[in-house]
Amino acid sequence: MTILSCIADLPLIDHHCHGLIRTDLDRTSFEELLTEADTVSPLGTTLFDSTIGLAVRRWCAPILDLPAHAPAEDYLARRAELGATEVNRRLVATTGATDLLVDSGFRPEQLTTTDELATLTGIRTHEIVRLESLAESVLHDDGDFAMNCAEALAKRNAIGCKSVAAYRVGLRLSGVRPTDAEVRTAVDRWRQSGNPRLADETLHRYLVWLAIENRLPVQFHVGYGDADLDLHECDPLLLTGLLRATEHTGVPIMLLHNYPYQRQAGYLAQVFQHVFVDVGLATHHAGFRGPGLIAELLEIAPFGKVLYSSDSFGLAEHYLLGALLFRRGLSDFLATGITEDALTPEDAGHIARLIGHQNARRLYQFTPGDVLS
Amino acid sequence: MTILSCIADLPLIDHHCHGLIRTDLDRTSFEELLTEADTVSPLGTTLFDSTIGLAVRRWCAPILDLPAHAPAEDYLARRAELGATEVNRRLVATTGATDLLVDSGFRPEQLTTTDELATLTGIRTHEIVRLESLAESVLHDDGDFAMNCAEALAKRNAIGCKSVAAYRVGLRLSGVRPTDAEVRTAVDRWRQSGNPRLADETLHRYLVWLAIENRLPVQFHVGYGDADLDLHECDPLLLTGLLRATEHTGVPIMLLHNYPYQRQAGYLAQVFQHVFVDVGLATHHAGFRGPGLIAELLEIAPFGKVLYSSDSFGLAEHYLLGALLFRRGLSDFLATGITEDALTPEDAGHIARLIGHQNARRLYQFTPGDVLS
Amino acid sequence: MTILSCIADLPLIDHHCHGLIRTDLDRTSFEELLTEADTVSPLGTTLFDSTIGLAVRRWCAPILDLPAHAPAEDYLARRAELGATEVNRRLVATTGATDLLVDSGFRPEQLTTTDELATLTGIRTHEIVRLESLAESVLHDDGDFAMNCAEALAKRNAIGCKSVAAYRVGLRLSGVRPTDAEVRTAVDRWRQSGNPRLADETLHRYLVWLAIENRLPVQFHVGYGDADLDLHECDPLLLTGLLRATEHTGVPIMLLHNYPYQRQAGYLAQVFQHVFVDVGLATHHAGFRGPGLIAELLEIAPFGKVLYSSDSFGLAEHYLLGALLFRRGLSDFLATGITEDALTPEDAGHIARLIGHQNARRLYQFTPGDVLS
């Protein structure tokens, strides 16, 4: 497969990713970060026995000076030899990303900060505030919870927010903005529970409205994730009521990942003005099968409503594979269209630029002067 | 891609479509009819940036004497120059349809009537009664509501009915035929609501039984549609109870569209004797990706249980693309089978005729004497 | 399509199948066993008009000395001429299976027993106990129901159990092990109902725990089946709570079939240590379209978590097609990977052995000494 030239050099805005592990990893720790499995099952085999495992050996090994398809043990030995910093630097350098929008709210103690990531990679980074982490950080502060959330958000200089309601209560969120009294009651209930972790439909919903009222695009984790979530409660269609209620605001809602509900997500992107979608995470977790997922997303999602994200987390291998397999998938989709005479090479270039960076550029408020093509 | 000769000239019965807009359209009005989006999003780009937009430029432009892939503005200018009547005539003439089964109950004031459509296109048209429109038209008539519905239906000379329960209450319909008393109670509730629009599970269900008792095939809108519906309430599997309850009647139930639940629909077509399916609407809304959907439908749906529909609405472009992309999809499926030696060219011809027109011919009661191959 | 050599001769463990019909079949009886439809619809056409019908004519006919693609009537005539025993023997001999794990609890009066199947085919057979049949067989026995179930299970020398909760109450099973008192109450309710057929969430759940406490792998019917089930209640994700509650036991849970939810099943196999999956039944029921389903399952399911099953029932044609279309599907997946340079031929052989037999060998406790490669 040859990647279309309009895509090989396409600048990418990765609108959802996380920091990198700074330390060297033994085999178990590496495998635990490789897929969404928490641990390597004693009943299964190595997690290198997977499409993403094959992809690491195929595509990442050469960047570490190994032959393509090097065995897992060789790969891990060479990784340790080079050290985490050099590995991270080399792998991320392959992505062709100009901007990383970083959700720094998950396991921050283990990962590079947003600034460290910029320094390490030489790529501009931008802050996405994880709403639940923000709320958890002010739960026991004096004064009004809602006001404290608003103030904490204002201090963060974020260009967007992210909700992980999917992980806490699922996506059956009501469309109604909760009243101040409802928020107070829910906060009291939360405080009394003694649980530091937010999991309350009213408050997840409140936080989404807080972001919207600050005109910050809201990202939702949707679909595929780890065993902490109930995947059948993470179908993006469950957000339909909330989407209907928020459309008039004109604030973009970004549905992340979506696998295996990418077609459902494409539908929402078509029929709601403010909905945007990607199929990040799954694209590279499915290895050489990932590119086909992009074609499913693009069946009915308008090209002006689709973005790129990698959802890289911890391993720099995710950065490389996310970008590479996205490029291959988008290239396959467009090259097929050209071969079938369904679109022209000029159309392909236009669509690639929209999805690769123009849509993100239009929707997130980057610093003025910082203009891409 | 070459279309198999047995499909290039295959007569099609389009068992679900709507009338055409009679007037010329500006760009906004055209885009609003192009996809299921109500409006062009100020946050997105033009809706020509979509698989169906590409398909219009590729396939419809040459019929209006433009080069393939003409820019959208050129296309719309030429469309205006030719005028709606000529455009409608030219585009529909490409379909190779012998019969159109027309649901005339949605926005009738904007569209050609069933008779006008026949005159304009020279293709036989047949009436499908939209059950909810029928009920709404007699809501305030004197006398018994149920009897009024039955009389109104009898006057229509319809060859089938259509339910849009999906748009009003979703598809979780009970299998029980409502009693006369239940219908009366529901009608009283509806009248008192002051809402002219029917949205009452009891009454949608009653209307389905009314059609069945008149031995008229019942079409259901299933799956993909505009933002008015909750797509997760439109999975065809939610009809399982009703299908189980109506199987003994032997009256065909037609599940329309079904995207993205085409595999679920194929399952129902296999296991219920009276269930028939199509993947209209999505086939052409997905442009060059649409043909693949037909293959998913045909994984387990028996070939004797699958029909063709375009669900064309308003734009004659839908007629052209619906037929063309159906032909390409069915041809791909069968040509792949021939290439893999999974079926013979004679099998391909037989399957094409079943799906193209023979199944529809067998199930709907067309005028006697009006016989296809 | 050429099948990779590492797959053409791959020994298969068929970890879920049923016995064969011993008697000759007329056309109606044959068609009734061909798909999941109970009967041939008077509104449809023959069930040979389906992907599996085409596959029987293409692949089974030559084994009965007919040309490929022989007409259905010729096929059935030749089948009758040879007689059921010879047909069964010939078709099963093509599978390359070394071991059959047989669920003998469904319609046992019509089918070969597990021992008869071994004698007829010359392939080792192993017993899988259908939990619901076990419970039904002791319902009216004296003494404690739970103890009677445990004793009956111990007598069976089974290497695994199977739950058909999907067919009786759906898969929304709680994760909590029922108390003895809850079991007794449920049994009383069942006895009083007079219904010999078990359909009680508490008891299906109890039986699963009984198997787990005996450290027997538990197979679940998931997804595609006949009209007796509500398919939307058979999404494997509905088992998430039960999977979370049973993970610590380390007893394998096998999700069978899964169509059209194979991607959802792949997710569960990745994130839960004890979950294993297949896409049996659908693989051959979708005929030449079946191989593509395997690729969807393998998008994110680790290769150490995927097994082979045919779910053959009644017709020996299912045995041939199950094995053949599985081999073609796995070969397609791996050959595509080799062509795209995503994996090496050595990787392909390793993955094929895992899925073909090594995973099953590791998870089920076959007789010691009975060792495959």
Short mmCIF file of N, CA and C in Angstrom, two decimals, chain C residues 11-18 97-104 123-129 159-162 217-221 252-258 275-281 297 305-312 319 326 354-364 366:
data_model
loop_
_atom_site.label_atom_id
_atom_site.label_comp_id
_atom_site.label_asym_id
_atom_site.label_seq_id
_atom_site.Cartn_x
_atom_site.Cartn_y
_atom_site.Cartn_z
N PRO C 11 -4.62 -28.63 12.44
CA PRO C 11 -5.58 -29.41 13.23
C PRO C 11 -6.52 -28.46 13.97
N LEU C 12 -7.79 -28.78 13.96
CA LEU C 12 -8.78 -27.92 14.60
C LEU C 12 -9.41 -28.62 15.81
N ILE C 13 -9.55 -27.89 16.88
CA ILE C 13 -10.43 -28.34 17.97
C ILE C 13 -11.72 -27.55 17.83
N ASP C 14 -12.80 -28.25 17.57
CA ASP C 14 -14.11 -27.61 17.42
C ASP C 14 -14.73 -27.58 18.81
N HIS C 15 -14.65 -26.41 19.46
CA HIS C 15 -15.00 -26.40 20.89
C HIS C 15 -16.50 -26.22 21.16
N HIS C 16 -17.29 -26.19 20.09
CA HIS C 16 -18.74 -26.18 20.30
C HIS C 16 -19.47 -26.73 19.08
N CYS C 17 -20.05 -27.89 19.25
CA CYS C 17 -20.84 -28.47 18.16
C CYS C 17 -21.89 -29.42 18.76
N HIS C 18 -22.73 -29.97 17.88
CA HIS C 18 -23.82 -30.84 18.30
C HIS C 18 -23.77 -32.12 17.46
N ALA C 97 -10.70 -31.89 11.92
CA ALA C 97 -10.85 -31.70 13.37
C ALA C 97 -10.25 -32.90 14.10
N THR C 98 -9.57 -32.61 15.18
CA THR C 98 -9.02 -33.69 16.02
C THR C 98 -9.92 -33.97 17.21
N ASP C 99 -10.68 -32.95 17.61
CA ASP C 99 -11.51 -33.07 18.81
C ASP C 99 -12.80 -32.28 18.61
N LEU C 100 -13.89 -32.88 19.05
CA LEU C 100 -15.19 -32.21 19.02
C LEU C 100 -15.69 -32.09 20.45
N LEU C 101 -16.02 -30.87 20.85
CA LEU C 101 -16.61 -30.65 22.18
C LEU C 101 -18.11 -30.52 21.96
N VAL C 102 -18.86 -31.52 22.42
CA VAL C 102 -20.23 -31.69 21.98
C VAL C 102 -21.23 -31.32 23.06
N ASP C 103 -22.08 -30.35 22.72
CA ASP C 103 -23.23 -30.03 23.56
C ASP C 103 -24.34 -30.98 23.15
N SER C 104 -24.62 -31.95 23.99
CA SER C 104 -25.58 -32.99 23.63
C SER C 104 -26.94 -32.75 24.26
N ILE C 123 -13.45 -39.23 15.19
CA ILE C 123 -12.83 -38.08 15.85
C ILE C 123 -13.14 -38.15 17.34
N ARG C 124 -12.15 -37.79 18.16
CA ARG C 124 -12.40 -37.78 19.61
C ARG C 124 -13.53 -36.81 19.94
N THR C 125 -14.41 -37.23 20.82
CA THR C 125 -15.47 -36.32 21.28
C THR C 125 -15.34 -36.13 22.79
N HIS C 126 -15.81 -34.97 23.24
CA HIS C 126 -15.76 -34.63 24.66
C HIS C 126 -17.11 -34.02 25.02
N GLU C 127 -17.47 -34.20 26.26
CA GLU C 127 -18.81 -33.81 26.70
C GLU C 127 -18.84 -32.38 27.25
N ILE C 128 -19.74 -31.59 26.71
CA ILE C 128 -20.08 -30.30 27.29
C ILE C 128 -21.50 -30.42 27.83
N VAL C 129 -21.68 -30.13 29.10
CA VAL C 129 -23.00 -30.28 29.71
C VAL C 129 -23.80 -29.00 29.54
N ILE C 159 -16.06 -31.76 30.26
CA ILE C 159 -14.90 -30.88 30.28
C ILE C 159 -15.31 -29.42 30.17
N GLY C 160 -16.60 -29.18 30.20
CA GLY C 160 -17.08 -27.81 30.19
C GLY C 160 -18.60 -27.80 30.29
N CYS C 161 -19.16 -26.62 30.49
CA CYS C 161 -20.61 -26.47 30.57
C CYS C 161 -21.04 -25.40 29.58
N LYS C 162 -22.34 -25.40 29.29
CA LYS C 162 -22.87 -24.37 28.41
C LYS C 162 -24.16 -23.82 28.98
N PRO C 217 -14.92 -24.69 32.44
CA PRO C 217 -15.16 -23.55 31.55
C PRO C 217 -16.65 -23.46 31.21
N VAL C 218 -17.14 -22.22 31.14
CA VAL C 218 -18.57 -22.00 30.87
C VAL C 218 -18.72 -21.34 29.51
N GLN C 219 -19.42 -22.02 28.63
CA GLN C 219 -19.77 -21.45 27.33
C GLN C 219 -21.12 -20.76 27.41
N PHE C 220 -21.22 -19.61 26.78
CA PHE C 220 -22.51 -18.92 26.68
C PHE C 220 -22.94 -18.84 25.22
N HIS C 221 -24.17 -19.23 24.95
CA HIS C 221 -24.73 -18.84 23.65
C HIS C 221 -24.86 -17.32 23.66
N PRO C 252 -12.35 -20.03 32.74
CA PRO C 252 -12.64 -19.42 31.43
C PRO C 252 -14.13 -19.32 31.13
N ILE C 253 -14.50 -18.18 30.55
CA ILE C 253 -15.85 -17.95 30.04
C ILE C 253 -15.72 -17.85 28.52
N MET C 254 -16.49 -18.66 27.82
CA MET C 254 -16.40 -18.75 26.37
C MET C 254 -17.65 -18.13 25.75
N LEU C 255 -17.48 -17.05 25.02
CA LEU C 255 -18.61 -16.42 24.35
C LEU C 255 -18.72 -16.98 22.93
N LEU C 256 -19.78 -17.71 22.67
CA LEU C 256 -19.96 -18.41 21.40
C LEU C 256 -20.72 -17.55 20.39
N HIS C 257 -20.36 -17.67 19.12
CA HIS C 257 -21.09 -17.09 17.99
C HIS C 257 -20.94 -15.57 17.89
N ASN C 258 -21.72 -14.87 18.74
CA ASN C 258 -21.58 -13.41 18.91
C ASN C 258 -22.11 -12.55 17.77
N VAL C 275 -12.03 -14.17 29.54
CA VAL C 275 -13.03 -14.23 28.47
C VAL C 275 -12.38 -14.64 27.14
N PHE C 276 -13.03 -15.58 26.46
CA PHE C 276 -12.58 -16.13 25.18
C PHE C 276 -13.76 -16.07 24.22
N VAL C 277 -13.46 -15.99 22.95
CA VAL C 277 -14.53 -15.73 21.98
C VAL C 277 -14.34 -16.54 20.70
N ASP C 278 -15.45 -16.74 20.00
CA ASP C 278 -15.38 -17.24 18.63
C ASP C 278 -16.48 -16.57 17.83
N VAL C 279 -16.49 -16.86 16.55
CA VAL C 279 -17.55 -16.34 15.69
C VAL C 279 -18.15 -17.50 14.90
N GLY C 280 -18.20 -18.67 15.58
CA GLY C 280 -18.79 -19.86 14.98
C GLY C 280 -20.26 -19.62 14.65
N LEU C 281 -20.81 -20.49 13.85
CA LEU C 281 -22.17 -20.39 13.37
C LEU C 281 -22.27 -19.36 12.26
N LEU C 297 -13.68 -9.87 14.22
CA LEU C 297 -13.44 -10.37 15.58
C LEU C 297 -12.00 -10.10 16.00
N LYS C 305 -6.94 -15.32 22.83
CA LYS C 305 -8.27 -15.33 23.42
C LYS C 305 -9.37 -15.76 22.42
N VAL C 306 -8.98 -16.32 21.30
CA VAL C 306 -9.94 -16.65 20.24
C VAL C 306 -9.88 -18.15 19.95
N LEU C 307 -11.04 -18.77 19.80
CA LEU C 307 -11.11 -20.21 19.55
C LEU C 307 -11.87 -20.48 18.26
N TYR C 308 -11.83 -21.75 17.87
CA TYR C 308 -12.63 -22.19 16.72
C TYR C 308 -13.82 -23.00 17.20
N SER C 309 -14.99 -22.70 16.66
CA SER C 309 -16.13 -23.61 16.81
C SER C 309 -16.94 -23.57 15.53
N SER C 310 -17.68 -24.62 15.27
CA SER C 310 -18.56 -24.63 14.10
C SER C 310 -20.02 -24.43 14.49
N ASP C 311 -20.36 -24.81 15.73
CA ASP C 311 -21.78 -24.90 16.12
C ASP C 311 -22.59 -25.74 15.13
N SER C 312 -21.97 -26.75 14.58
CA SER C 312 -22.71 -27.66 13.69
C SER C 312 -23.88 -28.26 14.45
N TYR C 319 -20.66 -29.10 9.47
CA TYR C 319 -19.29 -29.45 9.84
C TYR C 319 -18.31 -29.06 8.74
N PHE C 326 -14.04 -21.20 8.16
CA PHE C 326 -13.12 -20.72 9.19
C PHE C 326 -11.69 -20.68 8.63
N LEU C 354 -2.52 -21.03 17.54
CA LEU C 354 -3.22 -20.57 18.76
C LEU C 354 -4.72 -20.74 18.59
N ILE C 355 -5.24 -20.16 17.51
CA ILE C 355 -6.69 -20.11 17.34
C ILE C 355 -7.24 -21.47 16.93
N GLY C 356 -6.49 -22.19 16.12
CA GLY C 356 -6.98 -23.48 15.64
C GLY C 356 -7.09 -24.53 16.73
N HIS C 357 -6.11 -24.58 17.64
CA HIS C 357 -6.20 -25.61 18.68
C HIS C 357 -5.47 -25.29 19.98
N GLN C 358 -4.41 -24.48 19.93
CA GLN C 358 -3.62 -24.32 21.16
C GLN C 358 -4.39 -23.65 22.28
N ASN C 359 -5.18 -22.63 21.96
CA ASN C 359 -5.95 -21.98 23.01
C ASN C 359 -6.94 -22.95 23.65
N ALA C 360 -7.65 -23.70 22.84
CA ALA C 360 -8.62 -24.67 23.37
C ALA C 360 -7.91 -25.72 24.22
N ARG C 361 -6.79 -26.19 23.70
CA ARG C 361 -6.00 -27.20 24.42
C ARG C 361 -5.60 -26.69 25.81
N ARG C 362 -5.25 -25.42 25.91
CA ARG C 362 -4.78 -24.85 27.18
C ARG C 362 -5.93 -24.65 28.16
N LEU C 363 -7.12 -24.41 27.65
CA LEU C 363 -8.21 -23.98 28.52
C LEU C 363 -9.11 -25.10 28.98
N TYR C 364 -9.32 -26.08 28.13
CA TYR C 364 -10.14 -27.22 28.52
C TYR C 364 -9.22 -28.31 29.04
N PHE C 366 -8.39 -31.59 28.75
CA PHE C 366 -8.49 -32.85 28.03
C PHE C 366 -7.76 -33.93 28.83
#
